[in-house]
Short mmCIF file of C-alpha atoms in Angstrom, two decimals:
data_model
loop_
_atom_site.label_atom_id
_atom_site.label_comp_id
_atom_site.label_asym_id
_atom_site.label_seq_id
_atom_site.Cartn_x
_atom_site.Cartn_y
_atom_site.Cartn_z
CA MET A 1 4.50 20.61 12.33
CA THR A 2 7.63 22.43 12.00
CA SER A 3 10.94 20.52 12.29
CA LEU A 4 13.06 21.86 14.87
CA THR A 5 16.44 20.72 13.74
CA GLN A 6 18.14 23.30 11.88
CA THR A 7 20.91 22.76 9.36
CA PRO A 8 24.17 24.18 10.27
CA GLU A 9 25.67 26.99 8.26
CA THR A 10 28.60 26.40 6.34
CA THR A 11 31.43 29.16 6.59
CA THR A 12 34.11 29.65 3.96
CA PRO A 13 37.31 30.34 5.09
CA VAL A 14 38.42 33.81 4.46
CA THR A 15 42.00 34.16 3.52
CA PRO A 16 43.39 37.26 5.52
CA PRO A 17 44.76 39.92 3.24
CA PRO A 18 48.51 39.92 3.45
CA THR A 19 50.27 42.24 5.94
CA SER A 20 52.89 44.63 5.66
CA GLN A 21 54.97 42.60 7.90
CA ALA A 22 54.33 39.43 5.85
CA GLY A 23 55.65 41.80 2.84
CA ARG A 24 58.85 42.56 4.51
CA GLY A 25 59.45 39.14 5.28
CA SER A 26 59.30 38.19 1.70
CA ARG A 27 60.99 40.96 0.73
CA LEU A 28 64.01 40.11 3.31
CA ALA A 29 63.93 36.39 2.12
CA ARG A 30 64.69 37.25 -1.58
CA LEU A 31 67.25 40.04 -0.23
CA THR A 32 69.10 37.65 1.98
CA PRO A 33 70.77 35.53 -0.85
CA TYR A 34 72.15 38.58 -2.13
CA GLY A 35 73.52 40.05 0.91
CA LEU A 36 75.28 36.90 1.67
CA ILE A 37 77.00 36.74 -1.36
CA GLY A 38 77.75 40.52 -1.90
CA PRO A 39 80.65 40.83 0.39
CA ALA A 40 82.23 37.82 -1.53
CA LEU A 41 81.48 40.01 -4.80
CA ILE A 42 83.08 43.03 -3.42
CA ALA A 43 86.28 41.30 -2.19
CA PHE A 44 86.24 39.45 -5.64
CA ALA A 45 86.14 42.73 -7.31
CA ALA A 46 88.80 44.28 -5.23
CA VAL A 47 91.20 41.42 -5.40
CA LEU A 48 90.71 40.38 -9.23
CA GLY A 49 88.65 42.84 -11.19
CA TYR A 50 90.89 46.10 -10.40
CA PRO A 51 94.34 44.33 -11.42
CA LEU A 52 92.66 42.82 -14.47
CA VAL A 53 91.34 46.32 -15.21
CA ARG A 54 94.78 47.70 -14.97
CA LEU A 55 96.00 44.78 -16.83
CA ILE A 56 93.64 46.05 -19.92
CA TRP A 57 94.31 49.44 -19.78
CA LEU A 58 98.28 48.19 -19.53
CA SER A 59 97.91 46.41 -22.69
CA VAL A 60 96.77 49.41 -24.86
CA GLN A 61 99.69 51.75 -23.72
CA ASP A 62 103.17 51.93 -24.79
CA PHE A 63 104.42 51.25 -21.40
CA GLY A 64 108.22 50.47 -21.28
CA PRO A 65 111.28 51.23 -18.99
CA ARG A 66 111.19 55.39 -19.46
CA SER A 67 107.52 55.25 -18.28
CA LEU A 68 108.27 53.71 -14.95
CA PHE A 69 110.25 57.21 -14.02
CA THR A 70 107.98 59.62 -16.07
CA GLY A 71 104.78 58.20 -15.52
CA GLU A 72 103.65 58.88 -19.04
CA ALA A 73 102.75 56.08 -21.15
CA PRO A 74 100.72 56.80 -24.56
CA PHE A 75 97.45 55.26 -25.99
CA VAL A 76 98.27 53.22 -28.86
CA GLY A 77 95.12 51.25 -28.59
CA PHE A 78 95.48 47.45 -30.38
CA ASP A 79 98.89 47.75 -31.63
CA ASN A 80 100.45 46.04 -28.96
CA PHE A 81 97.88 42.96 -29.78
CA ALA A 82 98.73 43.10 -33.14
CA ARG A 83 102.62 43.00 -32.85
CA VAL A 84 102.00 39.96 -30.43
CA LEU A 85 99.81 38.02 -33.04
CA GLY A 86 102.32 39.13 -35.92
CA ASP A 87 105.32 37.32 -33.97
CA THR A 88 105.80 33.72 -34.84
CA ASP A 89 107.37 32.95 -31.32
CA PHE A 90 103.73 33.81 -30.11
CA TRP A 91 102.15 30.85 -32.39
CA PHE A 92 104.94 28.57 -31.49
CA THR A 93 104.76 29.41 -27.90
CA LEU A 94 100.84 28.79 -28.32
CA LEU A 95 101.12 25.43 -29.69
CA ARG A 96 103.51 24.24 -27.45
CA THR A 97 101.23 25.36 -24.44
CA LEU A 98 98.20 23.51 -26.16
CA VAL A 99 100.44 20.47 -26.37
CA VAL A 100 101.64 20.44 -22.68
CA SER A 101 97.77 21.09 -21.58
CA VAL A 102 96.81 17.86 -23.62
CA ALA A 103 99.61 15.87 -22.38
CA CYS A 104 98.98 16.98 -18.67
CA VAL A 105 94.92 16.41 -18.84
CA SER A 106 95.45 13.26 -20.34
CA GLY A 107 97.68 11.92 -18.09
CA LEU A 108 95.75 13.17 -15.25
CA MET A 109 92.83 11.78 -16.39
CA VAL A 110 93.82 8.44 -16.97
CA ILE A 111 95.88 7.81 -14.16
CA GLY A 112 93.68 9.66 -11.86
CA PHE A 113 91.07 7.38 -13.04
CA LEU A 114 93.36 4.19 -12.47
CA LEU A 115 94.35 5.57 -8.67
CA ALA A 116 90.55 5.84 -7.89
CA SER A 117 89.74 2.51 -9.01
CA LEU A 118 92.87 1.26 -7.25
CA LEU A 119 91.46 3.00 -3.80
CA MET A 120 87.94 1.52 -4.33
CA GLN A 121 89.48 -2.10 -4.84
CA VAL A 122 92.05 -2.16 -2.25
CA SER A 123 92.00 -2.87 1.65
CA ALA A 124 90.89 -0.26 4.17
CA TRP A 125 94.57 0.06 5.36
CA ALA A 126 95.86 0.33 1.76
CA ARG A 127 93.16 2.82 1.11
CA VAL A 128 94.31 4.88 3.95
CA MET A 129 98.28 4.58 3.25
CA LEU A 130 97.62 5.44 -0.22
CA SER A 131 95.04 8.58 0.51
CA VAL A 132 98.00 9.68 3.10
CA CYS A 133 100.70 9.53 0.41
CA LEU A 134 98.52 11.62 -2.11
CA VAL A 135 97.30 13.73 0.34
CA LEU A 136 101.05 14.39 1.14
CA VAL A 137 102.06 15.09 -2.51
CA TRP A 138 98.94 17.67 -2.96
CA ALA A 139 100.25 19.56 0.34
CA MET A 140 103.64 20.09 -0.79
CA PRO A 141 104.21 23.43 -2.06
CA MET A 142 104.71 23.81 -5.58
CA VAL A 143 108.47 24.92 -5.29
CA SER A 144 109.48 22.67 -2.94
CA ALA A 145 108.26 19.60 -5.53
CA THR A 146 110.16 21.18 -8.21
CA MET A 147 113.48 21.92 -6.13
CA ILE A 148 113.18 17.93 -5.35
CA TRP A 149 112.35 17.17 -8.93
CA ARG A 150 115.53 19.00 -10.05
CA TRP A 151 117.66 17.02 -7.40
CA LEU A 152 116.48 13.83 -8.73
CA PHE A 153 117.36 14.63 -12.50
CA GLU A 154 120.79 16.62 -11.58
CA PRO A 155 123.48 15.85 -14.08
CA GLN A 156 126.41 15.24 -11.60
CA TYR A 157 124.63 13.81 -8.43
CA GLY A 158 120.97 13.11 -9.33
CA VAL A 159 119.69 10.00 -8.12
CA LEU A 160 117.97 8.74 -11.39
CA ASN A 161 121.38 9.20 -13.39
CA TRP A 162 122.72 6.92 -10.74
CA VAL A 163 119.66 4.48 -10.76
CA ILE A 164 120.25 4.27 -14.74
CA THR A 165 123.82 3.70 -14.49
CA GLN A 166 123.96 1.00 -11.64
CA LEU A 167 121.35 -0.99 -13.89
CA LYS A 168 123.58 -0.99 -16.89
CA VAL A 169 121.20 -1.11 -19.40
CA PHE A 170 121.02 1.91 -21.12
CA GLY A 171 124.59 2.73 -20.73
CA ASP A 172 126.61 5.51 -18.84
CA PHE A 173 124.37 8.30 -17.42
CA SER A 174 126.12 9.82 -14.81
CA ALA A 175 126.66 13.11 -16.54
CA HIS A 176 123.93 12.94 -18.74
CA ASP A 177 121.89 16.46 -18.44
CA TRP A 178 118.50 16.20 -18.85
CA PHE A 179 117.59 19.79 -19.32
CA SER A 180 119.89 20.20 -22.39
CA SER A 181 117.21 18.99 -24.41
CA PRO A 182 114.15 20.85 -24.88
CA ARG A 183 112.09 17.73 -25.84
CA GLN A 184 113.70 16.05 -22.63
CA ALA A 185 113.07 19.20 -20.59
CA LEU A 186 109.23 19.28 -21.59
CA LEU A 187 108.74 15.95 -20.68
CA LEU A 188 110.05 16.54 -17.37
CA ILE A 189 107.84 18.97 -16.82
CA ILE A 190 104.74 17.36 -18.02
CA ALA A 191 105.58 14.68 -15.61
CA LEU A 192 105.74 17.03 -12.82
CA ILE A 193 102.85 18.83 -13.54
CA VAL A 194 100.84 15.47 -13.70
CA TRP A 195 102.42 14.22 -10.61
CA LYS A 196 101.76 17.36 -8.44
CA GLY A 197 97.93 17.38 -9.73
CA LEU A 198 97.28 13.78 -9.27
CA PRO A 199 96.16 13.61 -5.82
CA PHE A 200 93.30 16.04 -6.62
CA VAL A 201 91.94 14.06 -9.31
CA ALA A 202 92.51 10.87 -8.04
CA LEU A 203 90.44 11.82 -4.72
CA THR A 204 87.94 13.47 -6.45
CA LEU A 205 87.45 11.01 -8.51
CA TYR A 206 87.14 8.21 -5.94
CA ALA A 207 84.92 10.36 -3.90
CA ALA A 208 82.08 10.58 -6.87
CA MET A 209 82.98 6.71 -7.57
CA GLY A 210 81.80 6.11 -3.78
CA GLN A 211 78.07 7.38 -4.76
CA ILE A 212 77.76 4.99 -7.34
CA PRO A 213 74.80 2.49 -6.19
CA GLY A 214 76.44 -1.04 -5.80
CA ASP A 215 72.90 -2.13 -7.07
CA LEU A 216 74.21 -1.22 -10.52
CA TYR A 217 77.42 -3.24 -10.78
CA GLU A 218 75.40 -6.03 -9.46
CA ALA A 219 72.90 -5.67 -12.14
CA ALA A 220 75.51 -5.56 -14.47
CA ALA A 221 77.44 -8.68 -13.22
CA LEU A 222 74.28 -10.77 -13.35
CA ASP A 223 74.09 -9.36 -17.39
CA GLY A 224 77.28 -10.86 -17.44
CA ALA A 225 78.92 -7.20 -18.28
CA GLY A 226 82.87 -7.39 -17.89
CA ARG A 227 85.18 -4.70 -16.27
CA TRP A 228 85.62 -2.50 -19.45
CA SER A 229 81.60 -2.79 -20.38
CA VAL A 230 80.94 -1.91 -16.53
CA ALA A 231 83.52 1.14 -16.66
CA ARG A 232 81.99 2.37 -20.06
CA GLN A 233 78.35 2.12 -19.35
CA VAL A 234 78.03 2.16 -15.60
CA THR A 235 80.72 3.94 -14.10
CA MET A 236 81.46 6.67 -16.93
CA PRO A 237 78.10 8.09 -17.70
CA ILE A 238 77.64 8.59 -14.17
CA LEU A 239 80.91 10.09 -13.34
CA ALA A 240 80.58 12.43 -16.59
CA PRO A 241 79.53 15.92 -15.21
CA VAL A 242 82.50 15.40 -12.22
CA LEU A 243 85.16 14.32 -15.08
CA ALA A 244 83.97 17.43 -16.97
CA VAL A 245 84.75 19.76 -14.28
CA LEU A 246 87.90 18.04 -13.39
CA VAL A 247 89.03 18.70 -17.22
CA LEU A 248 88.02 22.16 -17.17
CA LEU A 249 89.88 22.94 -14.16
CA GLU A 250 92.94 21.15 -15.48
CA VAL A 251 93.23 22.49 -18.65
CA ILE A 252 93.21 26.13 -17.03
CA TRP A 253 95.82 25.05 -14.42
CA SER A 254 98.05 23.63 -17.01
CA VAL A 255 97.86 26.38 -19.31
CA ASN A 256 98.42 28.80 -16.38
CA SER A 257 101.54 26.48 -14.85
CA PHE A 258 104.57 28.73 -14.37
CA THR A 259 106.34 27.59 -11.12
CA PRO A 260 107.57 24.56 -12.51
CA ILE A 261 108.89 25.72 -15.71
CA TRP A 262 110.65 28.42 -14.30
CA VAL A 263 112.18 26.93 -11.55
CA LEU A 264 113.50 24.36 -13.91
CA THR A 265 114.19 25.67 -17.04
CA GLN A 266 113.09 29.36 -17.02
CA GLY A 267 111.76 28.43 -20.36
CA GLY A 268 115.07 27.29 -21.78
CA PRO A 269 116.73 25.73 -23.70
CA ASP A 270 116.56 28.32 -26.76
CA GLY A 271 112.67 28.67 -25.80
CA GLY A 272 112.09 25.19 -25.91
CA THR A 273 109.87 24.78 -22.65
CA THR A 274 108.31 28.34 -22.66
CA THR A 275 104.69 28.43 -22.28
CA LEU A 276 102.18 31.19 -22.55
CA GLY A 277 102.51 32.24 -19.11
CA VAL A 278 106.56 32.23 -19.05
CA TYR A 279 106.60 33.84 -22.47
CA SER A 280 104.05 36.52 -20.80
CA TYR A 281 106.86 37.01 -18.06
CA LEU A 282 109.87 36.99 -20.19
CA GLU A 283 108.19 39.83 -22.44
CA ALA A 284 107.39 42.16 -19.45
CA PHE A 285 110.11 41.58 -17.05
CA THR A 286 113.32 40.55 -19.28
CA ARG A 287 112.48 42.38 -22.48
CA ASN A 288 110.83 45.06 -20.30
CA ASP A 289 108.00 45.73 -22.61
CA TYR A 290 105.54 45.61 -20.17
CA SER A 291 102.11 46.42 -22.42
CA GLY A 292 103.59 43.40 -24.47
CA GLY A 293 103.56 41.22 -21.72
CA ALA A 294 100.07 42.66 -20.72
CA ALA A 295 98.45 41.74 -24.10
CA ILE A 296 100.15 38.09 -24.02
CA ALA A 297 98.35 37.94 -20.84
CA ILE A 298 95.04 39.39 -21.74
CA ILE A 299 94.99 36.80 -24.97
CA THR A 300 95.69 33.99 -22.67
CA VAL A 301 92.96 35.05 -20.34
CA LEU A 302 90.35 35.29 -23.33
CA LEU A 303 91.45 32.05 -24.89
CA LEU A 304 90.58 30.50 -21.52
CA ALA A 305 87.45 32.18 -20.85
CA VAL A 306 86.51 30.98 -24.83
CA LEU A 307 87.40 27.64 -24.29
CA SER A 308 85.52 27.64 -20.68
CA VAL A 309 82.13 29.05 -22.35
CA LEU A 310 82.32 26.66 -24.87
CA TYR A 311 82.97 23.68 -22.78
CA VAL A 312 79.97 24.77 -20.29
CA ARG A 313 77.78 25.29 -22.83
CA ARG A 314 78.25 21.64 -24.46
CA LEU A 315 77.82 20.37 -20.84
CA PHE A 316 74.48 22.19 -20.57
CA ALA A 317 73.54 21.05 -23.60
CA GLN A 318 74.38 17.42 -22.80
CA ASP A 319 72.35 17.55 -19.41
CA GLU A 320 69.42 18.89 -21.57
CA ALA A 321 69.63 15.94 -23.86
CA ILE A 322 69.71 13.48 -20.85
CA GLY A 323 67.09 15.20 -19.03
#
């Protein structure tokens, strides 16, 4: 007797071959990011790329006041770079720029970290008031801030001179000229750059601190860690990527600072406050050595580019070591 039951046949699902429409969709998905970033790259090349190429070409020419009328500027190769690098003023200016940058970045990181920690600790209304003050400082144009700074330290009717004189602790400062001494003028410029850059650093660090889980601090407190240990073992390692980006940006901005120096001292007295940006401007538009000024600008760009690459590579190496 034969069985009437039949074993159901198993069917293997068949994958349909890729259609031309799916292929077009895949190519479109791959090309979409390039299409989105394309306009930005074109604008970047037009706004920054063309002036940079013109600057490089100017730095290898002998372009002086006569070239403005004749339009002729002979090609001199790297003679302008050799002349700039052989000038002792350039090396003193480079050293002064490094000192200003280190002082500004150190002050910004330390005071910015303290302000961010203060924002984390104070009450809500105090946090709002402090944040508003920081935003107002950040929103103030650099020229206006520099003019206020100059008014504060004006020799004849400056507020600071009047306050110090009224305190009768340091003597009579009623006619003290803070900008007659290169050292005092440089300290005032550093203080202005730090004051103007503090809001960005403090608010960025405050936002980063807000992302740290509170469980980590509770665990550290249970282990008996003090404030310094918590900051060193918990806060700083987590903030390290943000701090790295801030340091890199602040170094670039400090080296390129021009407005506060030019408005306050124009590089004086006796060149004691001249940094690379001001030095390049003075060479190009005061001494009419346009090619020399362009060569100094190119050297500054190369120094910052090398520093940025080395710094980013070090950050990637640290991330790989941690990961």
